[in-house]
PDB file of C-alpha atoms in Angstrom:
ATOM      1  CA  MET A   1     -24.456 -85.557 -35.482  1.00 56.00           C
ATOM      2  CA  LYS A   2     -26.491 -83.603 -37.705  1.00 55.00           C
ATOM      3  CA  ASN A   3     -29.145 -86.015 -38.998  1.00 52.00           C
ATOM      4  CA  LEU A   4     -29.034 -87.191 -35.376  1.00 45.00           C
ATOM      5  CA  ILE A   5     -30.333 -83.908 -34.017  1.00 49.00           C
ATOM      6  CA  TYR A   6     -32.884 -83.749 -36.775  1.00 45.00           C
ATOM      7  CA  CYS A   7     -34.725 -87.307 -36.430  1.00 41.00           C
ATOM      8  CA  LEU A   8     -34.851 -87.060 -32.605  1.00 42.00           C
ATOM      9  CA  LEU A   9     -36.663 -83.683 -33.288  1.00 42.00           C
ATOM     10  CA  ILE A  10     -38.466 -85.667 -35.935  1.00 46.00           C
ATOM     11  CA  LEU A  11     -39.446 -88.548 -33.472  1.00 43.00           C
ATOM     12  CA  CYS A  12     -40.094 -85.978 -30.391  1.00 44.00           C
ATOM     13  CA  ALA A  13     -42.584 -84.723 -32.745  1.00 44.00           C
ATOM     14  CA  PHE A  14     -44.885 -87.739 -34.046  1.00 43.00           C
ATOM     15  CA  TYR A  15     -44.816 -88.685 -30.558  1.00 41.00           C
ATOM     16  CA  SER A  16     -46.019 -85.412 -29.259  1.00 36.00           C
ATOM     17  CA  LYS A  17     -48.595 -85.656 -31.804  1.00 41.00           C
ATOM     18  CA  ALA A  18     -49.475 -88.837 -30.747  1.00 41.00           C
ATOM     19  CA  SER A  19     -49.865 -88.410 -26.697  1.00 39.00           C
ATOM     20  CA  ALA A  20     -52.128 -84.920 -27.567  1.00 42.00           C
ATOM     21  CA  GLN A  21     -55.283 -87.758 -27.926  1.00 55.00           C
ATOM     22  CA  THR A  22     -54.363 -90.818 -25.189  1.00 60.00           C
ATOM     23  CA  PHE A  23     -56.301 -90.660 -22.625  1.00 67.00           C
ATOM     24  CA  SER A  24     -55.935 -92.476 -18.977  1.00 71.00           C
ATOM     25  CA  ALA A  25     -59.191 -93.332 -17.178  1.00 68.00           C
ATOM     26  CA  ASP A  26     -58.666 -90.584 -14.942  1.00 76.00           C
ATOM     27  CA  ASP A  27     -58.529 -88.266 -17.985  1.00 85.00           C
ATOM     28  CA  PHE A  28     -61.526 -89.603 -19.601  1.00 87.00           C
ATOM     29  CA  LYS A  29     -63.753 -89.022 -16.344  1.00 86.00           C
ATOM     30  CA  ALA A  30     -62.117 -85.333 -15.929  1.00 90.00           C
ATOM     31  CA  ASN A  31     -63.690 -84.404 -19.349  1.00 91.00           C
ATOM     32  CA  LEU A  32     -67.099 -86.296 -19.246  1.00 94.00           C
ATOM     33  CA  GLY A  33     -69.812 -84.412 -20.676  1.00 94.00           C
ATOM     34  CA  LYS A  34     -67.177 -82.217 -23.115  1.00 93.00           C
ATOM     35  CA  THR A  35     -66.915 -83.050 -26.751  1.00 93.00           C
ATOM     36  CA  LYS A  36     -63.650 -84.637 -27.734  1.00 92.00           C
ATOM     37  CA  THR A  37     -61.122 -87.252 -30.250  1.00 92.00           C
ATOM     38  CA  LEU A  38     -60.013 -90.281 -28.802  1.00 91.00           C
ATOM     39  CA  CYS A  39     -57.995 -92.706 -30.818  1.00 91.00           C
ATOM     40  CA  ASP A  40     -56.969 -95.763 -30.221  1.00 92.00           C
ATOM     41  CA  VAL A  41     -56.616 -99.749 -31.771  1.00 93.00           C
ATOM     42  CA  VAL A  42     -59.883-101.459 -32.288  1.00 96.00           C
ATOM     43  CA  ALA A  43     -59.415-104.609 -30.152  1.00 96.00           C
ATOM     44  CA  SER A  44     -62.903-106.040 -31.292  1.00 96.00           C
ATOM     45  CA  VAL A  45     -66.170-105.227 -32.403  1.00 96.00           C
ATOM     46  CA  ARG A  46     -69.701-106.384 -31.711  1.00 95.00           C
ATOM     47  CA  THR A  47     -72.725-105.597 -33.814  1.00 95.00           C
ATOM     48  CA  PHE A  48     -75.658-106.797 -31.692  1.00 95.00           C
ATOM     49  CA  SER A  49     -78.056-105.001 -34.562  1.00 94.00           C
ATOM     50  CA  ASP A  50     -78.690-103.143 -37.468  1.00 91.00           C
ATOM     51  CA  THR A  51     -78.806-100.109 -34.232  1.00 95.00           C
ATOM     52  CA  LEU A  52     -76.264-100.844 -32.206  1.00 96.00           C
ATOM     53  CA  THR A  53     -72.307-102.084 -32.913  1.00 96.00           C
ATOM     54  CA  LEU A  54     -69.745-101.632 -30.095  1.00 97.00           C
ATOM     55  CA  ILE A  55     -66.518-100.937 -30.341  1.00 97.00           C
ATOM     56  CA  ASN A  56     -63.704-101.738 -28.044  1.00 96.00           C
ATOM     57  CA  MET A  57     -60.826 -99.735 -27.958  1.00 94.00           C
ATOM     58  CA  GLY A  58     -57.514-100.314 -25.994  1.00 89.00           C
ATOM     59  CA  GLY A  59     -58.514-103.897 -25.080  1.00 92.00           C
ATOM     60  CA  ALA A  60     -60.737-106.745 -26.005  1.00 92.00           C
ATOM     61  CA  TYR A  61     -63.903-106.753 -23.852  1.00 92.00           C
ATOM     62  CA  PRO A  62     -64.312-107.049 -21.357  1.00 92.00           C
ATOM     63  CA  ASN A  63     -60.826-105.628 -20.441  1.00 92.00           C
ATOM     64  CA  GLN A  64     -61.078-102.475 -22.715  1.00 93.00           C
ATOM     65  CA  LYS A  65     -60.270 -99.260 -22.030  1.00 91.00           C
ATOM     66  CA  TYR A  66     -63.038 -97.594 -23.871  1.00 92.00           C
ATOM     67  CA  THR A  67     -66.307 -98.607 -25.983  1.00 96.00           C
ATOM     68  CA  ILE A  68     -67.014 -96.606 -29.011  1.00 96.00           C
ATOM     69  CA  ALA A  69     -71.590 -97.109 -29.106  1.00 96.00           C
ATOM     70  CA  VAL A  70     -72.483 -96.503 -32.833  1.00 96.00           C
ATOM     71  CA  LYS A  71     -76.194 -95.884 -32.668  1.00 95.00           C
ATOM     72  CA  GLY A  72     -78.534 -95.437 -35.145  1.00 95.00           C
ATOM     73  CA  ASP A  73     -78.074 -96.473 -38.923  1.00 93.00           C
ATOM     74  CA  LYS A  74     -76.345 -93.539 -40.569  1.00 95.00           C
ATOM     75  CA  ILE A  75     -72.894 -95.082 -40.209  1.00 93.00           C
ATOM     76  CA  LYS A  76     -72.437 -97.592 -42.751  1.00 91.00           C
ATOM     77  CA  MET A  77     -68.704 -99.666 -42.513  1.00 92.00           C
ATOM     78  CA  ASP A  78     -67.617-103.040 -42.229  1.00 93.00           C
ATOM     79  CA  TRP A  79     -67.080-103.373 -39.225  1.00 92.00           C
ATOM     80  CA  PRO A  80     -64.814-106.575 -38.810  1.00 92.00           C
ATOM     81  CA  SER A  81     -62.285-105.024 -41.154  1.00 95.00           C
ATOM     82  CA  LEU A  82     -61.969-102.460 -38.209  1.00 95.00           C
ATOM     83  CA  LYS A  83     -60.088-104.849 -35.586  1.00 95.00           C
ATOM     84  CA  GLY A  84     -56.588-104.248 -35.499  1.00 96.00           C
ATOM     85  CA  LYS A  85     -56.473-100.376 -36.713  1.00 95.00           C
ATOM     86  CA  ASN A  86     -56.543 -97.468 -35.829  1.00 94.00           C
ATOM     87  CA  ILE A  87     -59.461 -94.901 -35.547  1.00 94.00           C
ATOM     88  CA  SER A  88     -60.259 -91.557 -34.103  1.00 93.00           C
ATOM     89  CA  VAL A  89     -63.857 -91.249 -32.614  1.00 94.00           C
ATOM     90  CA  THR A  90     -65.074 -87.249 -31.897  1.00 94.00           C
ATOM     91  CA  GLY A  91     -67.823 -87.511 -29.328  1.00 94.00           C
ATOM     92  CA  VAL A  92     -69.312 -86.720 -25.667  1.00 93.00           C
ATOM     93  CA  PHE A  93     -66.926 -88.580 -23.549  1.00 94.00           C
ATOM     94  CA  ALA A  94     -69.444 -90.226 -20.258  1.00 95.00           C
ATOM     95  CA  LEU A  95     -69.871 -93.300 -18.312  1.00 94.00           C
ATOM     96  CA  HIS A  96     -71.933 -96.431 -19.289  1.00 93.00           C
ATOM     97  CA  LYS A  97     -72.085 -98.456 -15.946  1.00 91.00           C
ATOM     98  CA  ASP A  98     -68.658 -96.843 -14.900  1.00 89.00           C
ATOM     99  CA  ARG A  99     -66.881 -98.211 -17.858  1.00 91.00           C
ATOM    100  CA  PRO A 100     -65.488 -94.980 -20.787  1.00 94.00           C
ATOM    101  CA  GLU A 101     -67.732 -94.604 -23.300  1.00 96.00           C
ATOM    102  CA  ILE A 102     -67.961 -92.241 -26.934  1.00 95.00           C
ATOM    103  CA  VAL A 103     -72.008 -92.783 -28.443  1.00 95.00           C
ATOM    104  CA  ALA A 104     -71.418 -92.204 -32.300  1.00 95.00           C
ATOM    105  CA  THR A 105     -74.160 -91.601 -34.066  1.00 95.00           C
ATOM    106  CA  GLU A 106     -72.796 -89.827 -37.227  1.00 96.00           C
ATOM    107  CA  PRO A 107     -70.437 -90.757 -40.141  1.00 95.00           C
ATOM    108  CA  LYS A 108     -68.212 -88.147 -39.806  1.00 96.00           C
ATOM    109  CA  GLN A 109     -67.501 -88.967 -35.842  1.00 96.00           C
ATOM    110  CA  ILE A 110     -65.434 -92.128 -36.832  1.00 95.00           C
ATOM    111  CA  GLU A 111     -62.199 -91.223 -38.621  1.00 95.00           C
ATOM    112  CA  LEU A 112     -59.737 -94.388 -39.506  1.00 92.00           C
ATOM    113  CA  LYS A 113     -56.267 -93.528 -39.310  1.00 85.00           C
TER     114      LYS A 113
END
């Protein structure tokens, strides 16, 4: 019985930590203009040029929950290898064509989990 309670406490701790950075579309819109951290699974990645890569999270385009627009040439990553991985992105919550987006321009903004 003691072990069961201990396991439940651990699961609750992990659940609360994981859900702390999960945002619904309404939560995202309520935080527009604020710098926040969003963690989710990369569904697809599309590189348009040396200075623009779009990372779709929570679903593949056009059904993604969020898009990370990686702009500039400071962030160097193996973009195709990100698909299916959990990442956290810190940046200003914004809307692009009424869709949730975070713009990343610095390496410290993207962290593999």
